[in-house]
Coordinates of C-alpha atoms and ligand atoms in Angstrom, one line a residue:
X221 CA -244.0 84.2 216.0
X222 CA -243.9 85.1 212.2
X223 CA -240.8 86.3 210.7
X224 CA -241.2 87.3 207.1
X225 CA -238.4 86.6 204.5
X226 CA -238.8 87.6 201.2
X227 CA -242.0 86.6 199.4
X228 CA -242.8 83.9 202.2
X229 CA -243.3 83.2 206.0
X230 CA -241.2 81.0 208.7
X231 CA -243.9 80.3 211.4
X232 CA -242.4 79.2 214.9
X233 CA -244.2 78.3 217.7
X234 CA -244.1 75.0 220.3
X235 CA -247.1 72.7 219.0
X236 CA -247.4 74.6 215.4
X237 CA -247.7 71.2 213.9
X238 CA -251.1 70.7 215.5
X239 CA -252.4 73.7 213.6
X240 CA -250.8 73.4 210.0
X241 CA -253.9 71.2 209.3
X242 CA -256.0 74.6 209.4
X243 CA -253.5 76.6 207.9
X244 CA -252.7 74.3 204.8
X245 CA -256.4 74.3 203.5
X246 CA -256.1 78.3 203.3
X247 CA -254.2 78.5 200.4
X248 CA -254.1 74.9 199.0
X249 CA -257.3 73.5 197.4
X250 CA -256.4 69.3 196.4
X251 CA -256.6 66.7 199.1
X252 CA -253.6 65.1 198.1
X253 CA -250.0 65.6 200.0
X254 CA -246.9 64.5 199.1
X255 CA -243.8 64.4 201.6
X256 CA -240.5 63.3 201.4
X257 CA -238.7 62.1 204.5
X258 CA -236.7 60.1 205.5
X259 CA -236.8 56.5 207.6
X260 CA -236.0 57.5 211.1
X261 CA -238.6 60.1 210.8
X262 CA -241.6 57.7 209.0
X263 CA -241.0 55.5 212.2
X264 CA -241.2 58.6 214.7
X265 CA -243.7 60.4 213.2
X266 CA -246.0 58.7 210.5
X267 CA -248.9 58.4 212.9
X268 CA -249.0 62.0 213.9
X269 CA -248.9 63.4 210.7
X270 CA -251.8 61.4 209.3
X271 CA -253.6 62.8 212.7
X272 CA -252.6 66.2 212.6
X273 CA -253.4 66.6 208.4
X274 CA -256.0 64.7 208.5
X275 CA -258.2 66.3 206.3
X276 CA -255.6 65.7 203.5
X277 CA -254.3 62.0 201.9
X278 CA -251.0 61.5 202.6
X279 CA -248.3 60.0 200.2
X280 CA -245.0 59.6 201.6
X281 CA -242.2 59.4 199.7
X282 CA -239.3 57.8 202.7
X283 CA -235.4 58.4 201.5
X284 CA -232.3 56.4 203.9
X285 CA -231.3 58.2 206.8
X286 CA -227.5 59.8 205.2
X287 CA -226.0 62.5 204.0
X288 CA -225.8 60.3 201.0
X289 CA -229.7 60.5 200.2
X290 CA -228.5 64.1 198.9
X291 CA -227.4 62.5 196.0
X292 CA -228.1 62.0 192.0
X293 CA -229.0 58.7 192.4
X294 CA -232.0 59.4 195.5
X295 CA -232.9 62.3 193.6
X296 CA -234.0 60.3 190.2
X297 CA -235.2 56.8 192.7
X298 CA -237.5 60.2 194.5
X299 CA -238.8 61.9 191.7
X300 CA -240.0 58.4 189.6
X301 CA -241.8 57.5 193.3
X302 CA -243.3 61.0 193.2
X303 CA -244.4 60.7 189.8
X304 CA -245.5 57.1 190.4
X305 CA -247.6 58.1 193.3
X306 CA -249.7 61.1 191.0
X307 CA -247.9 64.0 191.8
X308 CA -248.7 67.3 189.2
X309 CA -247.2 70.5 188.8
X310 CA -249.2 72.5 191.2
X311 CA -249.9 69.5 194.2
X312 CA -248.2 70.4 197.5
X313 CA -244.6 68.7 198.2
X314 CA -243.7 68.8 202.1
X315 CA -239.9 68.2 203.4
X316 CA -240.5 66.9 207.0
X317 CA -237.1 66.5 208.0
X318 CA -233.4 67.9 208.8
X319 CA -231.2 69.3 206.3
X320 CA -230.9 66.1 204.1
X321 CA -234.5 66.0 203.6
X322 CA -234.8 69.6 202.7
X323 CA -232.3 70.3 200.7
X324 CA -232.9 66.9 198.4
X325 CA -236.8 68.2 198.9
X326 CA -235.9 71.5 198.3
X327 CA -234.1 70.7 194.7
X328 CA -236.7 68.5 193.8
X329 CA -239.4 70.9 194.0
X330 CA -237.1 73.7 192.2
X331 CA -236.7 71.1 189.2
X332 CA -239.7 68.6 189.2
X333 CA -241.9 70.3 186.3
X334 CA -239.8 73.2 186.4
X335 CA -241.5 74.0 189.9
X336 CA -244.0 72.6 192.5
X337 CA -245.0 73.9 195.3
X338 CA -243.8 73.3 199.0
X339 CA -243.2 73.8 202.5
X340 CA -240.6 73.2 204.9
X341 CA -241.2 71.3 208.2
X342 CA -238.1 71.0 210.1
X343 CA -237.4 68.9 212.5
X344 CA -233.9 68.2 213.1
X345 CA -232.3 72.0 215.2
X346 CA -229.8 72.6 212.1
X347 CA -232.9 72.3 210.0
X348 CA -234.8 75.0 211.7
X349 CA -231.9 77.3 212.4
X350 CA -230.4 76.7 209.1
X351 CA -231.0 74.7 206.3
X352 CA -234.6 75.6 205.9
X353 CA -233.9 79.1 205.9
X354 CA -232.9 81.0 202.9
X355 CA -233.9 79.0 200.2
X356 CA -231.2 77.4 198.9
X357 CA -231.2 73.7 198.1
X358 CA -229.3 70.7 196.5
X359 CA -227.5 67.6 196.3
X360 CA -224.1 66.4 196.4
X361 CA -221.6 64.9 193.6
X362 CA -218.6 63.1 193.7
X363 CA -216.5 66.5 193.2
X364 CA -218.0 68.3 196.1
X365 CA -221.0 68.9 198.4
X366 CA -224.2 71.1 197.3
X367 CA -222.5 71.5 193.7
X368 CA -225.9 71.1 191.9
X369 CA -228.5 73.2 192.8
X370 CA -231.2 75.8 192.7
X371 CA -232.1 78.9 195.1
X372 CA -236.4 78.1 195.4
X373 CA -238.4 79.5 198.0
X374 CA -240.9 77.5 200.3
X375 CA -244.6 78.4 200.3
X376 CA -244.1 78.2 203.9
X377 CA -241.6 77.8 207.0
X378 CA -243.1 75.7 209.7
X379 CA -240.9 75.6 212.6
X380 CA -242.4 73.4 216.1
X381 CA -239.4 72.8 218.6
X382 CA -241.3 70.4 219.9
X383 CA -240.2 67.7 217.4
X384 CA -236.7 68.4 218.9
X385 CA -238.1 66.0 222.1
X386 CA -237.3 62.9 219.5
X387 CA -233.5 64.3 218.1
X388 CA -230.9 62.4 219.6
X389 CA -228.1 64.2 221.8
X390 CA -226.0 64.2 219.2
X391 CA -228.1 65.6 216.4
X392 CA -228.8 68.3 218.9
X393 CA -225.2 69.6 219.4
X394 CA -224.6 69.2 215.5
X395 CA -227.4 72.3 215.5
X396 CA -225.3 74.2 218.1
X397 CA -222.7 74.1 215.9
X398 CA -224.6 76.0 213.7
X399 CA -226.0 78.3 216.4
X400 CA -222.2 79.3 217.6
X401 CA -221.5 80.1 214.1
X402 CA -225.0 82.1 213.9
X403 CA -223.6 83.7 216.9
X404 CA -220.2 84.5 215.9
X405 CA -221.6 86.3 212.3
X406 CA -223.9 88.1 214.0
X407 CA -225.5 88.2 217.4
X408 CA -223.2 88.4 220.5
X409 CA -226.3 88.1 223.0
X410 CA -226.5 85.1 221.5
X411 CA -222.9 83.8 221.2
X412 CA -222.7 84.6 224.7
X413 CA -225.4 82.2 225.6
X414 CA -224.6 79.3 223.5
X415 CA -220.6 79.9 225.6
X416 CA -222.3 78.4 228.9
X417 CA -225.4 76.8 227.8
X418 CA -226.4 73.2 226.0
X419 CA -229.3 73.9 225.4
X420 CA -231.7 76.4 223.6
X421 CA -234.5 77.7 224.8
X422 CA -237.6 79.5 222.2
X423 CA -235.4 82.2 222.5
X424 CA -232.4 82.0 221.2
X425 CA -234.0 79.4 218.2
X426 CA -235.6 82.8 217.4
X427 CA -232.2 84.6 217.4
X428 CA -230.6 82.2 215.8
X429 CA -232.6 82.2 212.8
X430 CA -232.9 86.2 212.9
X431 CA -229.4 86.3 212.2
X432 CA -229.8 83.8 209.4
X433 CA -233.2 86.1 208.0
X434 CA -231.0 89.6 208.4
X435 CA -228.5 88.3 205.9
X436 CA -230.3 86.3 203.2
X437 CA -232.6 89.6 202.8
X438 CA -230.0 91.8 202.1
X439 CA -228.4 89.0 199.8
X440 CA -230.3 86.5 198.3
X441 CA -228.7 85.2 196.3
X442 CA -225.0 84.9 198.0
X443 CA -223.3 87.7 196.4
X444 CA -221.6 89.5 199.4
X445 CA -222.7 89.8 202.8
X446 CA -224.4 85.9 202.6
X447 CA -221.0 84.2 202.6
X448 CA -220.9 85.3 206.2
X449 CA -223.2 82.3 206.7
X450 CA -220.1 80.2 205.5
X451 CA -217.9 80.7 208.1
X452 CA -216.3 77.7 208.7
X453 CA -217.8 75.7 205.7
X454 CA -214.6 76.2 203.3
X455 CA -212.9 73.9 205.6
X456 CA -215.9 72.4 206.7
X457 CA -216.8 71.1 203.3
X458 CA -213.5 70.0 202.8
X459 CA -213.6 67.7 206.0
X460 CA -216.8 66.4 204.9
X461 CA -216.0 65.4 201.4
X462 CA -212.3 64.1 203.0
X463 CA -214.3 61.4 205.5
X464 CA -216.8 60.7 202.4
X465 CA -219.8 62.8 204.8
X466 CA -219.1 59.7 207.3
X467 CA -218.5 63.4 210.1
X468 CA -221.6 65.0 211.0
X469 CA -221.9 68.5 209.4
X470 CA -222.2 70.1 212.9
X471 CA -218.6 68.7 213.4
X472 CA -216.9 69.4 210.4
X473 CA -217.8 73.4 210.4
X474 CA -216.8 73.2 214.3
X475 CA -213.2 72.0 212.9
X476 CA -213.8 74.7 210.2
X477 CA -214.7 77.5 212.4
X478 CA -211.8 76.5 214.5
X479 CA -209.1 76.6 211.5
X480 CA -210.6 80.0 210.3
X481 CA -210.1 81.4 213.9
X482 CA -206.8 80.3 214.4
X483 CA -205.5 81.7 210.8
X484 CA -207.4 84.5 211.3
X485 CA -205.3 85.0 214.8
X486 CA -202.1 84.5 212.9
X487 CA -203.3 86.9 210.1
X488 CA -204.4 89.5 212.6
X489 CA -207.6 90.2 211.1
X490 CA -209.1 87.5 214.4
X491 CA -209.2 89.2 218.1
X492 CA -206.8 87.5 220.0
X493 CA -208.1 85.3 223.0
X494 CA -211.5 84.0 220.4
X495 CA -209.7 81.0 219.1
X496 CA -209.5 79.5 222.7
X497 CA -212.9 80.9 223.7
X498 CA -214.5 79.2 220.8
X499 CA -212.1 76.0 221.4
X500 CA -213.0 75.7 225.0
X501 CA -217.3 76.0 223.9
X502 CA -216.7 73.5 221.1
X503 CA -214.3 70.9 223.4
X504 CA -217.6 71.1 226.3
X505 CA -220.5 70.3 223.6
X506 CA -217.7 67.5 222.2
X507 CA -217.9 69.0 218.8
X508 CA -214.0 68.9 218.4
X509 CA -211.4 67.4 220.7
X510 CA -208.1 66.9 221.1
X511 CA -206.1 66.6 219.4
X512 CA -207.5 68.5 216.7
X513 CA -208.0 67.5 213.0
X514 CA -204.6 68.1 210.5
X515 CA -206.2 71.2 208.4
X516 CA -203.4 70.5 206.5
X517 CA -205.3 67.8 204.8
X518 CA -208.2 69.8 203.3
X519 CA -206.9 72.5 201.1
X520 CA -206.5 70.2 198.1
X521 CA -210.2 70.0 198.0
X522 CA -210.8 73.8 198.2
X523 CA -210.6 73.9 194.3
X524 CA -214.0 72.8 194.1
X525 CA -216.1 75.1 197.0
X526 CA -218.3 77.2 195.7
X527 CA -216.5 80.4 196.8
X528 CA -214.0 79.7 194.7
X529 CA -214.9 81.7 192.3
X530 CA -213.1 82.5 188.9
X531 CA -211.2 85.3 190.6
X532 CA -210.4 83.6 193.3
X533 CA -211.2 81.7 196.9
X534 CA -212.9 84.1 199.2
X535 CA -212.5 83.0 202.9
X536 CA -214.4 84.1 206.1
X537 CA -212.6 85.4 209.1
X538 CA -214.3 86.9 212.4
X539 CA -212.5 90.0 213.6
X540 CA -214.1 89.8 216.7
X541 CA -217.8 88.2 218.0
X542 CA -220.4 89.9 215.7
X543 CA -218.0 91.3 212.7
X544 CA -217.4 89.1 210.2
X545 CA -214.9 89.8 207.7
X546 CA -214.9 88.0 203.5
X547 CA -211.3 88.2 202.4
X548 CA -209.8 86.8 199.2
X549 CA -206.4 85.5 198.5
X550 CA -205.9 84.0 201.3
X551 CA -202.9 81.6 201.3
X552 CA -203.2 78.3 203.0
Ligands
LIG742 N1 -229.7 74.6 202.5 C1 -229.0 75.2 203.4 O1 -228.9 76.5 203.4 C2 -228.2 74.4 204.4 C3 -227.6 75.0 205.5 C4 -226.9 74.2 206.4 C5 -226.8 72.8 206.2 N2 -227.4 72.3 205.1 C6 -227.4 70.8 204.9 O2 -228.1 70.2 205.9 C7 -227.6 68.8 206.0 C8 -227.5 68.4 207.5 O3 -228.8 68.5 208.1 P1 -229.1 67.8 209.5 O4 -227.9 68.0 210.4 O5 -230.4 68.1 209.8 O6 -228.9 66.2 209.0 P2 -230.0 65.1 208.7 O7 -231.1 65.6 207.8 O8 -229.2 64.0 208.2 O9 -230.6 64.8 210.1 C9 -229.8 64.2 211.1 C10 -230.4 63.0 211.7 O10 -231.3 63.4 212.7 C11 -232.5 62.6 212.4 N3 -233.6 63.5 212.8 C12 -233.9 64.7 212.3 N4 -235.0 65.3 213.0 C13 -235.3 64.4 214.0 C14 -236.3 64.4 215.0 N5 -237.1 65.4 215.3 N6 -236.4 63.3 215.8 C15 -235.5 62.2 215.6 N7 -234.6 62.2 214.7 C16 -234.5 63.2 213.8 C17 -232.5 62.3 211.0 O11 -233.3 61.1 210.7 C18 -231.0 62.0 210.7 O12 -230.7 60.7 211.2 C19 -226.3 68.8 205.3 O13 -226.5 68.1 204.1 C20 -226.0 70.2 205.0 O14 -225.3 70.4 203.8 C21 -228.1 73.0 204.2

């Protein structure tokens, strides 16, 4: 399937990565590759990829497997291994990874000569129901996560679920999380699944990212309706940078789109009976258990999301499964 967004196309399909070979060569003339990824996935998949492009030369750039790699430091160590390796302004850079890979890809590409080139192959399921959708890329800083960054477009989305045979269990249910919250925002069908299944078929990767493509069209460039996507990410942000990203991303929004439920129940703006519905999905995939994290703990580091913006925090509350609701002043 081919879902268009914006100036470029996310291709998914079971086995796509035995035909990017092909696909590549139609709009990229030089025989030279570069792809950043990191060392879990060079083990896995090294030898396929040299098979499957293998009418192209491969140079792998191969960052630590952490949340940390998103950071100044990789970015610099990346680019002068980039450069080192022959890299110009108009070769191909590939992320073949989760969101770590992409995102430090991602801002690389944006930056590195003003601009090169590249495509997204994600492999991790937050990766291809999230992270490589919509653009938006960057590292983390000591103040907060994804402060530095750039909105740049891939040349391509290569989604092949296939690669999900090699994620562990747990980087699997990290991607539900995001799956509930793509459910909650904005596709009930979907939500409704995801409440008594663990695991996804074609289907619902499809919907999942749908939801994702609907709102990034209509906003770009996160002026309105693209906040929806960060339900549960004020907090979840906050829990992140609180544990130093030693909490999986997957768990921290869980906790996140927990808290914003429960408020938003107390509020009355959240359909009473949701907060237990979602607490009971999240408490069966081991996302969040009891007893729960003290949100108390992570407001002080709401100063620095990037909602807060110079009129204010804007928060996002669900009325009920498929309405999602931006609201500022919220007091905490
Ligand atoms: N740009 C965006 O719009 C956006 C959206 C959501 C999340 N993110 C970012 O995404 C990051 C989290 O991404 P993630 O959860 O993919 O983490 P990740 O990139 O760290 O990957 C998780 C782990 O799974 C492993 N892995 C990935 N694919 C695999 C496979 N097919 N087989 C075996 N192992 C595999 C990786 O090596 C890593 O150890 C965070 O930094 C978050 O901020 C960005």
């Amino acid at each position: 399937m081919n879902i268009p967004l914006n100036d470029y196309v996310i291709q998914i399909e079971e086995g796509l990565l035995s035909k990017i070979n092909e696909d590549i060569k139609t709009f990229y003339e030089f025989r030279e590759l570069f792809i950043l990824t990191d060392e879990n996935l060079f083990k896995l998949y090294e030898k396929e990829l040299k098979k499957e492009l293998k009418d192209f030369d491969l140079k792998f750039v191969v960052i630590p497997a952490v949340e940390q790699s998103k950071s100044l430091d990789t970015y610099a160590k990346s680019i002068n291994e980039l450069i080192g390796l022959g890299i110009k302004k108009n070769h191909l850079l590939i992320a073949f990874g989760g969101g770590v890979v992409g995102d430090l890809a991602g801002f690389i590409a944006a930056t590195l000569y003003r601009g090169v080139p590249f495509i997204q192959i994600p492999t991790s399921l937050l990766a291809m129901v999230d992270s490589s959708i919509g653009s938006k890329t960057g590292i983390d800083i000591l103040e907060g996560k994804n402060l530095i960054g750039a909105f740049k477009n891939p040349l391509k989305v290569y989604i092949d679920p296939l690669l999900l045979k090699t994620l562990p269990k747990v980087e699997y249910k990290n991607g539900l999380a995001e799956v509930i919250k793509a459910g909650l925002i904005g596709n009930k069908t979907l939500y409704e699944y995801v409440k008594v299944h663990d695991t996804l078929t074609l289907e619902e990767i499809i919907m999942a990212i749908k939801v994702k493509v609907d709102i990034v069209k209509k906003d770009p460039f996160e002026k309105n309706e693209r906040m929806f996507l960060n339900f549960g990410h004020t907090f979840g942000h906050a829990i992140e940078r609180h544990y130093d990203y030693a909490i999986k991303h997957g768990v921290a929004i869980s906790y996140g789109m927990l808290f914003s439920l429960e408020i938003g129940t107390k509020l009355g703006i959240t359909e009473k009976g949701l907060y237990e519905e979602v607490k009971d999905i999240l408490m069966r995939l081991e996302l969040v258990k009891e007893p729960l994290l003290d949100k108390t703990l992570f407001t002080k580091y709401f100063a620095n999301d990037k909602k807060n913006l110079a009129d204010g925090l804007r928060f996002i509350f669900i009325e009920q499964v498929g309405q999602p609701k931006i609201q500022k002043g919220v007091k905490f």
